[in-house]
Short mmCIF file of C-alpha atoms in Angstrom, two decimals:
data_model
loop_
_atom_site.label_atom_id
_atom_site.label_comp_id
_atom_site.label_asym_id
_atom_site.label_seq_id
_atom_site.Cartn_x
_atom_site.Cartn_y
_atom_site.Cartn_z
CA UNK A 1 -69.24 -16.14 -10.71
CA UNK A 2 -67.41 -17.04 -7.31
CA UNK A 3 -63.93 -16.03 -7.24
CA UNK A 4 -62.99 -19.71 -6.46
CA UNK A 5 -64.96 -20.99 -9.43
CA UNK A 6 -62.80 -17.96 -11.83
CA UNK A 7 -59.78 -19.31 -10.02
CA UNK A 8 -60.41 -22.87 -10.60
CA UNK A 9 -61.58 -22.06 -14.67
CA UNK A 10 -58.55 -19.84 -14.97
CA UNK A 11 -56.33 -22.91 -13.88
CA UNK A 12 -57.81 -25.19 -15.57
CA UNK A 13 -56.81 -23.18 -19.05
CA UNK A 14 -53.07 -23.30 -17.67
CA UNK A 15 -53.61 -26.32 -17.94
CA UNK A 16 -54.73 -26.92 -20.81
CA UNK A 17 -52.42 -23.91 -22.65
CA UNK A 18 -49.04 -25.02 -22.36
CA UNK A 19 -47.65 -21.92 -23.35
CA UNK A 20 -49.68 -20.01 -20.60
CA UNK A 21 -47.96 -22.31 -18.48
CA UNK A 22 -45.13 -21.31 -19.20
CA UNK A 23 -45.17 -17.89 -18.72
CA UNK A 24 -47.12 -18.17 -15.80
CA UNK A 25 -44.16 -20.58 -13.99
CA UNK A 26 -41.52 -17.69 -15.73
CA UNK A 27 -43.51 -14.91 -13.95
CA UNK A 28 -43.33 -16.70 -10.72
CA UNK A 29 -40.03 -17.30 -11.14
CA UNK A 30 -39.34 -14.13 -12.08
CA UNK A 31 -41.33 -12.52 -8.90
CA UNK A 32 -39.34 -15.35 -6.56
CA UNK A 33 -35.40 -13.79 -7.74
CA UNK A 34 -36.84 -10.18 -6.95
CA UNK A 35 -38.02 -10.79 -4.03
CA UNK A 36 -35.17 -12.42 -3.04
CA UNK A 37 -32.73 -9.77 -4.14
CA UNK A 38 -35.01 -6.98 -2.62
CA UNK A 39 -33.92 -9.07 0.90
CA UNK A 40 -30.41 -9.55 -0.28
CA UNK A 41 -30.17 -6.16 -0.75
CA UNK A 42 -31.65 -5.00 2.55
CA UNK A 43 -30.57 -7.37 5.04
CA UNK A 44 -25.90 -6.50 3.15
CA UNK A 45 -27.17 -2.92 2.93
CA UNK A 46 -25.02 -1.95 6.08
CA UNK A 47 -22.03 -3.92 4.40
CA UNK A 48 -22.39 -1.95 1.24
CA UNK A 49 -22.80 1.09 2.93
CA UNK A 50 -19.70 0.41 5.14
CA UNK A 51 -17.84 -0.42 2.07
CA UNK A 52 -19.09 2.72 0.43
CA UNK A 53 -17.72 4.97 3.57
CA UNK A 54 -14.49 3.34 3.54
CA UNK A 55 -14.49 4.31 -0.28
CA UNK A 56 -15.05 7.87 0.51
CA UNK A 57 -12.56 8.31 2.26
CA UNK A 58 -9.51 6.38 0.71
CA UNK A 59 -10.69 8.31 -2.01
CA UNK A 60 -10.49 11.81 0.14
CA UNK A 61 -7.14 10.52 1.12
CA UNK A 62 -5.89 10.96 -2.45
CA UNK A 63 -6.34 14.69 -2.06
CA UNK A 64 -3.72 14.74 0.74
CA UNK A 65 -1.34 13.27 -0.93
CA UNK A 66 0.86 13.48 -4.41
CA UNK A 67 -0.28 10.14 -6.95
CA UNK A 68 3.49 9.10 -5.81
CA UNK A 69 2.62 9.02 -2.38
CA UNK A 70 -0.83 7.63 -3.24
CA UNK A 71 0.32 4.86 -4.96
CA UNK A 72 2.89 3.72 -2.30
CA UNK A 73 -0.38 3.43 0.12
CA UNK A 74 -2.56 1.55 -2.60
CA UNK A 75 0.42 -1.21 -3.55
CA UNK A 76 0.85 -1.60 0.18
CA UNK A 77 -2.57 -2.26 0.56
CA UNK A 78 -2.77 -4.61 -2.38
CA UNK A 79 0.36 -6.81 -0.56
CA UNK A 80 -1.56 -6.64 2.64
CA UNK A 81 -5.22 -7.36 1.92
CA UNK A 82 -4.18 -9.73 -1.15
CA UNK A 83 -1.94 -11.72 0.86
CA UNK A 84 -4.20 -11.98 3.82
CA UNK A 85 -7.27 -12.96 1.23
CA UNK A 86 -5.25 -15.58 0.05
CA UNK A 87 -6.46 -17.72 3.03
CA UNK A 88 -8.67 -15.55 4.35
CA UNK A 89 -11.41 -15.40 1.47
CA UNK A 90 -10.78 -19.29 1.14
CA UNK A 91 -11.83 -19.62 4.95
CA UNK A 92 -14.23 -17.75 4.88
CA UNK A 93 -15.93 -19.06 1.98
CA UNK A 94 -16.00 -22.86 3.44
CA UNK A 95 -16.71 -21.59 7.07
CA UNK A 96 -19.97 -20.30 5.82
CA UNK A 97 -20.83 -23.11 3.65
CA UNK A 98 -20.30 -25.40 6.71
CA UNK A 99 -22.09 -23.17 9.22
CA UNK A 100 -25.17 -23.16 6.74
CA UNK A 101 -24.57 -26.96 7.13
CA UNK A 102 -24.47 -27.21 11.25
CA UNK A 103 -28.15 -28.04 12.88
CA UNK A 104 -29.72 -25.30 15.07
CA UNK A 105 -26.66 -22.78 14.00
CA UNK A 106 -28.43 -20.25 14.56
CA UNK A 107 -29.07 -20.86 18.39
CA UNK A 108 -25.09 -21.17 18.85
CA UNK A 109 -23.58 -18.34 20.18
CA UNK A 110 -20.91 -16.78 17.83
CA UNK A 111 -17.76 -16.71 19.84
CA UNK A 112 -18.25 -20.41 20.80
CA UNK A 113 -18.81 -21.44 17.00
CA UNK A 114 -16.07 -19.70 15.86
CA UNK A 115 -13.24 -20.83 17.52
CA UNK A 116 -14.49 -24.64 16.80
CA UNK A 117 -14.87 -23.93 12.72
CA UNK A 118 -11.05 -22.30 13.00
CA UNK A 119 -9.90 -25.47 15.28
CA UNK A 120 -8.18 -27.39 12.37
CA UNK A 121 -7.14 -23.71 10.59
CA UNK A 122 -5.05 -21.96 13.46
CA UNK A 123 -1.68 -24.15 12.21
CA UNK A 124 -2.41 -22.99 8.22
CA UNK A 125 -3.29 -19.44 9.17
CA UNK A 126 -0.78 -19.03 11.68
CA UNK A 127 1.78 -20.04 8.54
CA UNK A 128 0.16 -17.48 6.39
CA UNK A 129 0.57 -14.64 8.64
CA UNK A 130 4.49 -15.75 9.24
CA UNK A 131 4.61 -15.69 5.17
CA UNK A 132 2.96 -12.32 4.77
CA UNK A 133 5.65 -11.09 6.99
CA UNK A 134 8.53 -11.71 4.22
CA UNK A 135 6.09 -11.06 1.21
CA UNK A 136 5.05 -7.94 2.17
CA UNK A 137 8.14 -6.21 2.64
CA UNK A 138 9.75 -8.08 -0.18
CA UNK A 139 6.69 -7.21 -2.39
CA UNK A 140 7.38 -3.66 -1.82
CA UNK A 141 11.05 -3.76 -2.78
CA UNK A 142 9.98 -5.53 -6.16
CA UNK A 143 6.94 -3.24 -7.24
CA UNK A 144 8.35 0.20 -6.47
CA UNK A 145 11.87 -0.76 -6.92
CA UNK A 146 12.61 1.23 -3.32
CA UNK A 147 15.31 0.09 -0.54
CA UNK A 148 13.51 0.57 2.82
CA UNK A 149 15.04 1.87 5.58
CA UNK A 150 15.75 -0.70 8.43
CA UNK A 151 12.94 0.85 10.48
CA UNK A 152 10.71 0.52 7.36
CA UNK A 153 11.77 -2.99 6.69
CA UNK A 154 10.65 -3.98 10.58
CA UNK A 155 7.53 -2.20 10.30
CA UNK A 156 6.95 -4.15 6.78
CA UNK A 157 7.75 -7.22 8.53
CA UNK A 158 4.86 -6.40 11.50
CA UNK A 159 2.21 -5.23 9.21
CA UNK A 160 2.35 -8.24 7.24
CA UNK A 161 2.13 -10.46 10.73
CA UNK A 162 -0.35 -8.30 11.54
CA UNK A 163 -1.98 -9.08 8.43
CA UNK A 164 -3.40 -12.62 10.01
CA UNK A 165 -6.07 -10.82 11.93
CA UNK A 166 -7.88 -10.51 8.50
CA UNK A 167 -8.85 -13.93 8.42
CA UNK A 168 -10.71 -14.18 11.21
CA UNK A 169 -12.23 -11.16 10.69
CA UNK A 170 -13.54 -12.95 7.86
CA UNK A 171 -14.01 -15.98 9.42
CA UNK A 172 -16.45 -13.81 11.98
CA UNK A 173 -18.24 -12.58 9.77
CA UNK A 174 -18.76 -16.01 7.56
CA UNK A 175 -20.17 -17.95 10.65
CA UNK A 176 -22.42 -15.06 11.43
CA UNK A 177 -24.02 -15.18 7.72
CA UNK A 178 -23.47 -18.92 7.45
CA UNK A 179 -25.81 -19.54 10.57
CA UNK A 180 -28.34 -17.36 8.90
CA UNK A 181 -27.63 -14.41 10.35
CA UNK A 182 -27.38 -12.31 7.40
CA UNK A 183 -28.52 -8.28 8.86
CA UNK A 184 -25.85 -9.06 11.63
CA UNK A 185 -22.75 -10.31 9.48
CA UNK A 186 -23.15 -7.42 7.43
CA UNK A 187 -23.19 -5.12 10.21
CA UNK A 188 -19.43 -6.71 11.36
CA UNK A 189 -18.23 -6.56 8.15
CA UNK A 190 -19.36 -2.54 7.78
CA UNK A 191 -17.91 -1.90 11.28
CA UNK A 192 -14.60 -3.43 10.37
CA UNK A 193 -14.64 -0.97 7.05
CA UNK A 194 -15.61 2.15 8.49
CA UNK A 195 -12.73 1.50 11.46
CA UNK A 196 -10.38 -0.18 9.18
CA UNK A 197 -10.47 3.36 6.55
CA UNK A 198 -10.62 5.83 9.31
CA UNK A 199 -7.70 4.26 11.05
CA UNK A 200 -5.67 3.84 7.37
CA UNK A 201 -6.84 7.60 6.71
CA UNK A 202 -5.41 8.80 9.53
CA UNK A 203 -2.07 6.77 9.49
CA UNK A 204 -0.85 7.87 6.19
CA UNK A 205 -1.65 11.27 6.91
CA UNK A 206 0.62 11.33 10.60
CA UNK A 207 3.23 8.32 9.65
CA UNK A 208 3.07 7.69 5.86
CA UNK A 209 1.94 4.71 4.26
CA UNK A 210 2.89 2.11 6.66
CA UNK A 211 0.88 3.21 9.46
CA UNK A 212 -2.09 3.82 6.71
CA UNK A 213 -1.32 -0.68 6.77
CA UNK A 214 -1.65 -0.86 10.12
CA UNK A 215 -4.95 0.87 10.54
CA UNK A 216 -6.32 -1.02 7.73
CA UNK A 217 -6.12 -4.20 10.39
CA UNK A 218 -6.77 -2.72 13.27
CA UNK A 219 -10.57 -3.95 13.37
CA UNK A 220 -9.31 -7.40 12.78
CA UNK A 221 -6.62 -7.39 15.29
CA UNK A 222 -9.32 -6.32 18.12
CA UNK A 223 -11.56 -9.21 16.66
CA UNK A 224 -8.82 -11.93 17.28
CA UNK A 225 -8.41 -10.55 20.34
CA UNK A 226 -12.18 -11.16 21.70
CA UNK A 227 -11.89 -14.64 19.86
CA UNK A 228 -8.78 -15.47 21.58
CA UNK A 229 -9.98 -14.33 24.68
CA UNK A 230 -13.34 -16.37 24.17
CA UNK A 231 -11.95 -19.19 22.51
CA UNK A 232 -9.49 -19.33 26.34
CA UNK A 233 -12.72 -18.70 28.52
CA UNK A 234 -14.75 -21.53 26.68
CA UNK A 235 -11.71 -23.97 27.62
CA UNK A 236 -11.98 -23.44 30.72
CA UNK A 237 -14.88 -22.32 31.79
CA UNK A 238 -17.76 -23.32 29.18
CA UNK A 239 -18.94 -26.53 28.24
CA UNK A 240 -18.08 -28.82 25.50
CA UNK A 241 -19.60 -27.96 22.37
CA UNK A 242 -20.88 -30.39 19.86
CA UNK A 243 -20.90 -29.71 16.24
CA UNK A 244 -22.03 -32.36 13.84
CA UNK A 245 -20.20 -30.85 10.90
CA UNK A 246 -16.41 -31.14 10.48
CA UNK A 247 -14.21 -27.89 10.58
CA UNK A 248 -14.23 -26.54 7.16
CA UNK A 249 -11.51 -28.66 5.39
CA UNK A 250 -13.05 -29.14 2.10
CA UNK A 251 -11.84 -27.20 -0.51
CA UNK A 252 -9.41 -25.33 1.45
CA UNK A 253 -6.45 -26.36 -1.02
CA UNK A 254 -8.46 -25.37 -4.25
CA UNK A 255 -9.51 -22.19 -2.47
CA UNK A 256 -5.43 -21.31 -1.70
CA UNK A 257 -4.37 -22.18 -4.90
CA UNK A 258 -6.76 -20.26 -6.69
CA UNK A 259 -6.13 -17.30 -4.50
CA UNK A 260 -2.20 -17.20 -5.12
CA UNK A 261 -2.89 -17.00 -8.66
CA UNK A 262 -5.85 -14.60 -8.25
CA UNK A 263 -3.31 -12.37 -6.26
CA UNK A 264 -0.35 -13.56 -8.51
CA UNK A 265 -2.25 -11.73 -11.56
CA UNK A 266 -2.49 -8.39 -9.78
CA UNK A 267 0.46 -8.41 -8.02
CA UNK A 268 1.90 -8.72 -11.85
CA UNK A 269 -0.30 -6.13 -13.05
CA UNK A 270 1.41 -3.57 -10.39
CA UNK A 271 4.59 -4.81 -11.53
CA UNK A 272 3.48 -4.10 -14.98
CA UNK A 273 2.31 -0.43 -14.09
CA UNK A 274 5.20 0.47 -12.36
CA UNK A 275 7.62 -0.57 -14.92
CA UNK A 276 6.20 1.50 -17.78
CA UNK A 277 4.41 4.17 -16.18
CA UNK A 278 6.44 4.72 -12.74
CA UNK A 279 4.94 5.74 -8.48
CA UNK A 280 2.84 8.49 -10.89
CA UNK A 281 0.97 5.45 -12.80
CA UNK A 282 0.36 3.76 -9.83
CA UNK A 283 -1.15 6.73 -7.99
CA UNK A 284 -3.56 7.18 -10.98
CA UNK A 285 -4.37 3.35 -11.40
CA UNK A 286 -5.00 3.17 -7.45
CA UNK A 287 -7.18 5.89 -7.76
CA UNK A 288 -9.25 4.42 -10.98
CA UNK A 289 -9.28 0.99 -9.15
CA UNK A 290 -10.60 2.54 -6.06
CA UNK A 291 -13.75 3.59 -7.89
CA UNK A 292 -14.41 0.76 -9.67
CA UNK A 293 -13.83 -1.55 -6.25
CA UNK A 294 -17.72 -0.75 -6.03
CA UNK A 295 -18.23 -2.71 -8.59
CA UNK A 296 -17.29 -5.66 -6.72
CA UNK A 297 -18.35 -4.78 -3.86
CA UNK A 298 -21.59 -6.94 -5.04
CA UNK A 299 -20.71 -10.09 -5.48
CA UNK A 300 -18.53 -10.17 -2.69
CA UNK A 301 -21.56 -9.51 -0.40
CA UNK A 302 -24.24 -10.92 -1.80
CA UNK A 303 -21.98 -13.99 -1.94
CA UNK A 304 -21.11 -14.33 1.60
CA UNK A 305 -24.97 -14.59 2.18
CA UNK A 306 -25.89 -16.71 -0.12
CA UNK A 307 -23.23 -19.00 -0.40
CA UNK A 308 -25.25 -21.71 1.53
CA UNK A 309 -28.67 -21.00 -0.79
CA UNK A 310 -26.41 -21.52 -3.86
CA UNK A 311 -25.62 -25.35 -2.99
CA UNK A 312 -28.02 -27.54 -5.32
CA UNK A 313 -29.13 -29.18 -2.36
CA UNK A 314 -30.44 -25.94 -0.51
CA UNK A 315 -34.23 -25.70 0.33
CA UNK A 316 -36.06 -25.04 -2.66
CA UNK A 317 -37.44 -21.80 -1.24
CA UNK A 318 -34.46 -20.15 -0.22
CA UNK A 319 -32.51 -22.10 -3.11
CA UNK A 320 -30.55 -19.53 -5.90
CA UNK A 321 -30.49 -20.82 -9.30
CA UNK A 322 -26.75 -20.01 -10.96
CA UNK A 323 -28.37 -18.34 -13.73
CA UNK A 324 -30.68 -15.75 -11.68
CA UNK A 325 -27.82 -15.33 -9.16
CA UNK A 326 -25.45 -14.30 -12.49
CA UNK A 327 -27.73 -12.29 -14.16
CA UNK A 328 -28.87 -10.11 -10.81
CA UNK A 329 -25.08 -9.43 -10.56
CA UNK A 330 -24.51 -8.65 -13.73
CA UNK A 331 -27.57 -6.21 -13.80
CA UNK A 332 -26.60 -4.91 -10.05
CA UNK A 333 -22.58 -4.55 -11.67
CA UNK A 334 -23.50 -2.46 -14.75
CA UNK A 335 -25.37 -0.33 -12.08
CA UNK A 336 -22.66 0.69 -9.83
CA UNK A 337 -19.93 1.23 -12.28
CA UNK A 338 -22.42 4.19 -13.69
CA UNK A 339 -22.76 5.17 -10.41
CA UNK A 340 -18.81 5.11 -9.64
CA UNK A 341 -18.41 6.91 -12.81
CA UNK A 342 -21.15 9.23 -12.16
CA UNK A 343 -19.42 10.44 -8.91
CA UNK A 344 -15.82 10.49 -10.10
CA UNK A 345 -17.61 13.33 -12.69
CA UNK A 346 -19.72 15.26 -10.39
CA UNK A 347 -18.32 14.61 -7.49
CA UNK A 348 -14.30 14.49 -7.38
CA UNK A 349 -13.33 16.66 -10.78
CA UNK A 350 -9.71 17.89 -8.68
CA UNK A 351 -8.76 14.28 -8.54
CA UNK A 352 -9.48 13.92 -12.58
CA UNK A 353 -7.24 16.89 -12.93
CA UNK A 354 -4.95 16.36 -10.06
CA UNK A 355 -4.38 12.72 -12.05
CA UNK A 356 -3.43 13.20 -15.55
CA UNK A 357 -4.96 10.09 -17.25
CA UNK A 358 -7.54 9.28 -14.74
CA UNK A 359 -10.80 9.93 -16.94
CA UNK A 360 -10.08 7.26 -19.62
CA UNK A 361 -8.18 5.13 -17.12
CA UNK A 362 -11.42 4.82 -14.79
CA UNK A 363 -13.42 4.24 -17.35
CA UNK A 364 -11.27 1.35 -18.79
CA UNK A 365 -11.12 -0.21 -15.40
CA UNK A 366 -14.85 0.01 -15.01
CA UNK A 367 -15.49 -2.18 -17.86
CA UNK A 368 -12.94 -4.51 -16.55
CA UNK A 369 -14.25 -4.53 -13.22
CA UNK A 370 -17.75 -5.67 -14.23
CA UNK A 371 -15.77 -8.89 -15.51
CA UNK A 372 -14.14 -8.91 -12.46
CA UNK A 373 -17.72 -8.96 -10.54
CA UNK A 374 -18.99 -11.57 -12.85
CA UNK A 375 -15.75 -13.92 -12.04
CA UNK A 376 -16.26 -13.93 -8.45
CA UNK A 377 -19.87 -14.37 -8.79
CA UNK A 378 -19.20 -17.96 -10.43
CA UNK A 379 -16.56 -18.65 -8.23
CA UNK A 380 -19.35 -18.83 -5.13
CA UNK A 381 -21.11 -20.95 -7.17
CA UNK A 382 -17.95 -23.35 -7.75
CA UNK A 383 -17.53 -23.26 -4.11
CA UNK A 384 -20.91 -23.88 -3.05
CA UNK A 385 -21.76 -26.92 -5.38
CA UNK A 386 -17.62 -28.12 -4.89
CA UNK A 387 -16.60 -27.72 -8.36
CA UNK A 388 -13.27 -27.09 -7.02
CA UNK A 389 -11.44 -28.05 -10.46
CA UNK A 390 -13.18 -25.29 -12.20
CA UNK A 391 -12.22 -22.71 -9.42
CA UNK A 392 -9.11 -23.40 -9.78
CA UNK A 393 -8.51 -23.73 -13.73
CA UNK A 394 -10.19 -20.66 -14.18
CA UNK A 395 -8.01 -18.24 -12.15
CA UNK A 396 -4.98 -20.01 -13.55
CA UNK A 397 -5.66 -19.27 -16.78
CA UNK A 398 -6.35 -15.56 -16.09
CA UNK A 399 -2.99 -15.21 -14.39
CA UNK A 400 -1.40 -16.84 -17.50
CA UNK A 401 -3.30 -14.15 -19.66
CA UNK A 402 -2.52 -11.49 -17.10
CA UNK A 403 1.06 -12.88 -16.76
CA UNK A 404 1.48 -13.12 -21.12
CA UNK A 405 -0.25 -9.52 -21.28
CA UNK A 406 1.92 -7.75 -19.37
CA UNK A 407 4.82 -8.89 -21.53
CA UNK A 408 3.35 -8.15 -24.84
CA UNK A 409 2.67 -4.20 -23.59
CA UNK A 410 5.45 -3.45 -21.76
CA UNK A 411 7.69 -4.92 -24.78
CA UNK A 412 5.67 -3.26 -27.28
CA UNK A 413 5.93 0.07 -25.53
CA UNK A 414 2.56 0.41 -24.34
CA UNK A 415 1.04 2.31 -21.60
CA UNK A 416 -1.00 2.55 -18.72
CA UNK A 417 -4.39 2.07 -20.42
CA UNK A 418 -2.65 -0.87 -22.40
CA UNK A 419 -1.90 -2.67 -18.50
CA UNK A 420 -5.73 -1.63 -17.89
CA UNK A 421 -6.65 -3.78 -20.81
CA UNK A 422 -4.68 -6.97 -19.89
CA UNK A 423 -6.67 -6.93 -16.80
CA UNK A 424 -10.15 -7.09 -18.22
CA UNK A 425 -8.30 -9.91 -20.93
CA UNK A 426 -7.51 -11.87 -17.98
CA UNK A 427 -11.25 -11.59 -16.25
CA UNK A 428 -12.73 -12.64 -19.66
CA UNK A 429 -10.65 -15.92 -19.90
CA UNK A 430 -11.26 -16.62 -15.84
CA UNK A 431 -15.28 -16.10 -16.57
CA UNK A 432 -14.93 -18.00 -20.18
CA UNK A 433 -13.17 -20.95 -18.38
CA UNK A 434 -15.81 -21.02 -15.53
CA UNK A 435 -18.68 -21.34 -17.50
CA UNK A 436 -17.78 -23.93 -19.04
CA UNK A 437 -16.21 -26.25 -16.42
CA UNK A 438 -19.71 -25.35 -14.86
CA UNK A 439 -21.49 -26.92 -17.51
CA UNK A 440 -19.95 -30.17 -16.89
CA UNK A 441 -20.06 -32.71 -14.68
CA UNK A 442 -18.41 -32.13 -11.05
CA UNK A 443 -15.14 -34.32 -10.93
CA UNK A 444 -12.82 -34.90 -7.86
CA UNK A 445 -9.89 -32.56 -7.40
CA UNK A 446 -6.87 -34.80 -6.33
CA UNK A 447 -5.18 -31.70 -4.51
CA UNK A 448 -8.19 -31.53 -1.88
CA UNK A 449 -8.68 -35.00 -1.33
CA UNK A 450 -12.15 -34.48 -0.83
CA UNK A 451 -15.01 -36.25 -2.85
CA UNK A 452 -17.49 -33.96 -4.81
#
C-alpha cells in the first residue's frame, strides 16, 4: 500500500475514533509546548547563565564576610533592587507587551525605540528615583535599627538616586525581547548581571556594603547614559519616528500598586527577621534566599519573552496557553531548587557551617520559592491578557498574610524558620487569589483607567 493511501486510511480512523482523536490533538499539543520551551530555553540561556554567575559570586562574597556583614549587603540590596522594581518590573512588563504590539518592530533600531516607549515614563520614573533616595536610607535605619554616619546617610541618599538607572535597564532589555528579539535581550540582561555582581563583589570587599549598592547599578547607569545620549542625537539629528502604538500607559498603575505591596511583604519579612533573630539572622536568610533566587530566575525570564505570546490574541503558532506556560514552570521550578540545594551540599558545605541554621533554613525557603515562581508566572499572564484587578488583589492579599504572619511569630516567640514559613503562607494566598480571578471574566480596573 502507498504511504499516502496508509496516511489517508489512518486519518480516516481519527476520524471516525473520537478518542484517537483525542490523543492524537493531546500529543500534538504536547510536542508544540516542548518545542517551544526547548527555544525558550535556548534563545534566555545567556540570561540564566548570567544570572547564575552573578549567583556565584554573591554567594562567594559570603565567605569574605561575617553573616552580620552579609546581611547588611543583602537588606541593602533588597531596598535597592525592590524599590527600583517597583516601577521598573511594571515598565518593563508593558514596554514589551507594547513593542510585541508595534508593526515591523523588529526593523527599528533599539536606541530609537526606546527612548519613544519611555517618552510618557521619564516624569514617573524620574519621581521614583527621587523617592528611592529617602527610602533607601530610611529603610536601612528601620530594618537594622543602625544610625548612619552622615557620610553613610549621603551615600544612602545617592545609591538610591542611582537606583533609577534600573528601569531602563529593564526597559532595554523589554523592547529588545518585545520586538522579537529574544537571543539578544537575554544577552543585555546577562551582561548587566555579570557587571552588576562583579562590581557589587568588589565594592563590599574595598568600601563595605554601600559601594557593594553602587556596583550593583553600575550596568544600568552606563545604559541610561547611551540612551540619553541617543535619545539627544535622535532630536537633533535623526528623523521623526512613527510608532503606531501608544507609550506603554496601560496598566502602569496596577503594575505600581502591586509592586509596593509585593516589596511591602518583604520589606516586612526583613523587619520580621531582624527583630527576632538579629544582623546574624539576616546574614543566614540572605544567604538561603540567595540560593533559592534560582528558582525564580525562571519565570522571570521566560516571562519577559513570552509576555507578548501569552496575550489571547497572539498568533496561534507562537500563542502560550496559561496552563502549559504554568505547568512548564512549575516542572522547570521543582528542577532548580534540587539543583540549588544540590550545590549548597556539594558545593558550599563552609557556608552551611559558617551559618548556623542555614541547612533547614534553605531548604524551607526553597519550598517557598517554588510558590514564589509560580506567583510571578500568573502575574505575566494577568499582564498580558490585562487582568489588572487580579494582579493587583492577589499581591495585596499576600502582603496582608505576610504582614498578619509576622505578628503572630514574632509575638509567639518564634524564630527564623517560623519568618521562613510566613513567606511561603503569603505566596500560597497570592497564587490561590490569582487563579481564581483568572478564571473569571476580565473587568475594568478604575485605578488604570484603561478598558480591558
Amino acid at each position: 500500500m502507498h504511504i499516502s493511501q496508509v496516511y489517508a486510511y489512518s486519518t480516516g480512523l481519527l476520524a471516525l475514533d473520537p478518542e484517537a482523536l483525542s490523543m492524537s490533538t493531546t500529543l500534538a499539543r504536547t510536542r508544540a509546548t516542548a518545542a517551544r520551551t526547548v527555544h525558550l530555553l535556548a534563545v534566555t540561556a545567556p540570561s540564566i547563565g548570567g544570572r547564575g554567575g552573578q549567583f556565584l559570586m554573591l554567594t562567594l562574597l559570603a565567605t569574605f564576610v561575617t553573616p552580620a556583614q552579609y546581611g547588611h549587603f543583602v537588606v541593602l540590596q533588597s531596598l535597592v533592587v525592590g524599590t527600583a522594581s517597583i516601577l521598573g518590573s511594571t515598565s518593563a512588563v508593558t514596554v514589551n507587551a507594547a513593542t510585541s504590539r508595534v508593526p515591523g518592530a523588529q526593523d527599528i533600531p533599539v536606541l530609537v525605540m526606546v527612548p519613544v516607549m519611555l517618552r510618557g515614563r521619564l516624569r514617573v520614573l524620574t519621581i521614583g528615583a527621587i523617592c528611592a533616595s529617602v527610602i533607601v536610607p530610611a529603610g536601612v535605619v528601620l530594618v537594622t535599627g543602625v544610625w548612619p554616619t552622615a557620610t553613610e546617610l549621603v551615600g544612602l541618599a545617592a545609591l538610591g538616586l542611582g537606583s533609577g538607572a534600573l528601569p531602563v535597564g529593564d526597559a532595554v532589555v523589554a523592547v529588545v525581547a518585545g520586538s522579537g528579539r529574544y537571543f539578544g535581550a537575554s544577552v543585555i540582561d546577562a551582561t548587566r548581571a555579570l557587571v552588576g555582581a562583579a562590581a557589587a563583589f568588589s565594592g563590599v570587599v574595598l568600601f563595605g556594603p554601600i559601594g557593594g549598592g553602587f556596583g550593583l547599578i553600575l550596568a544600568d547607569l552606563a545604559l541610561l547614559a547611551v540612551i540619553a545620549a541617543a535619545a539627544v542625537a535622535a532630536g537633533r539629528w535623526g528623523p521623526p519616528v512613527d510608532i503606531s502604538v501608544a507609550p506603554p500607559r496601560e496598566g502602569m498603575v496596577a503594575g505600581i500598586i502591586a509592586n509596593i505591596t509585593g516589596q511591602a511583604g518583604a520589606w516586612i519579612l526583613l523587619f520580621g527577621i531582624q527583630l527576632v533573630g538579629g544582623p546574624g539572622a539576616l546574614g543566614v536568610y540572605g544567604l538561603a534566599n540567595r540560593f533559592a533566587s534560582v528558582i525564580t530566575l525562571a519565570p522571570v525570564y521566560f516571562g519577559k519573552t513570552v509576555i507578548g505570546q501569552l496575550r489571547e490574541d497572539a498568533p496561534a503558532d507562537r500563542r502560550w496557553s496559561s496552563k502549559g506556560f504554568l505547568i512548564m514552570l512549575a516542572g522547570v521550578s521543582v528542577v532548580a531548587a534540587a539543583l540549588a540545594f544540590t550545590v549548597l551540599v556539594l558545593g558550599f558545605p563552609n557556608l552551611i557551617h559558617a551559618y548556623p541554621g542555614l541547612l533547614p533554613v534553605t531548604v524551607t525557603m526553597l519550598a517557598a520559592t517554588v510558590l514564589r515562581a509560580l506567583l510571578i508566572g500568573i502575574g505575566y499572564i494577568c499582564v498580558a491578557r490585562r487582568r489588572w484587578r487580579t494582579w493587583v488583589v492577589a499581591d495585596v492579599v499576600s502582603l496582608i498574610v505576610t504582614a498578619a504572619g509576622v505578628g503572630i511569630v514574632w509575638g509567639t516567640g518564634g524564630g527564623l524558620i517560623g519568618m521562613v514559613l510566613v513567606f511561603a503562607f503569603g505566596n500560597a494566598a497570592g497564587v490561590t487569589v490569582r487563579l481564581i480571578g483568572g478564571r473569571r471574566r476580565p473587568v475594568n480596573f478604575a485605578c488604570t483607567g484603561m478598558p480591558r
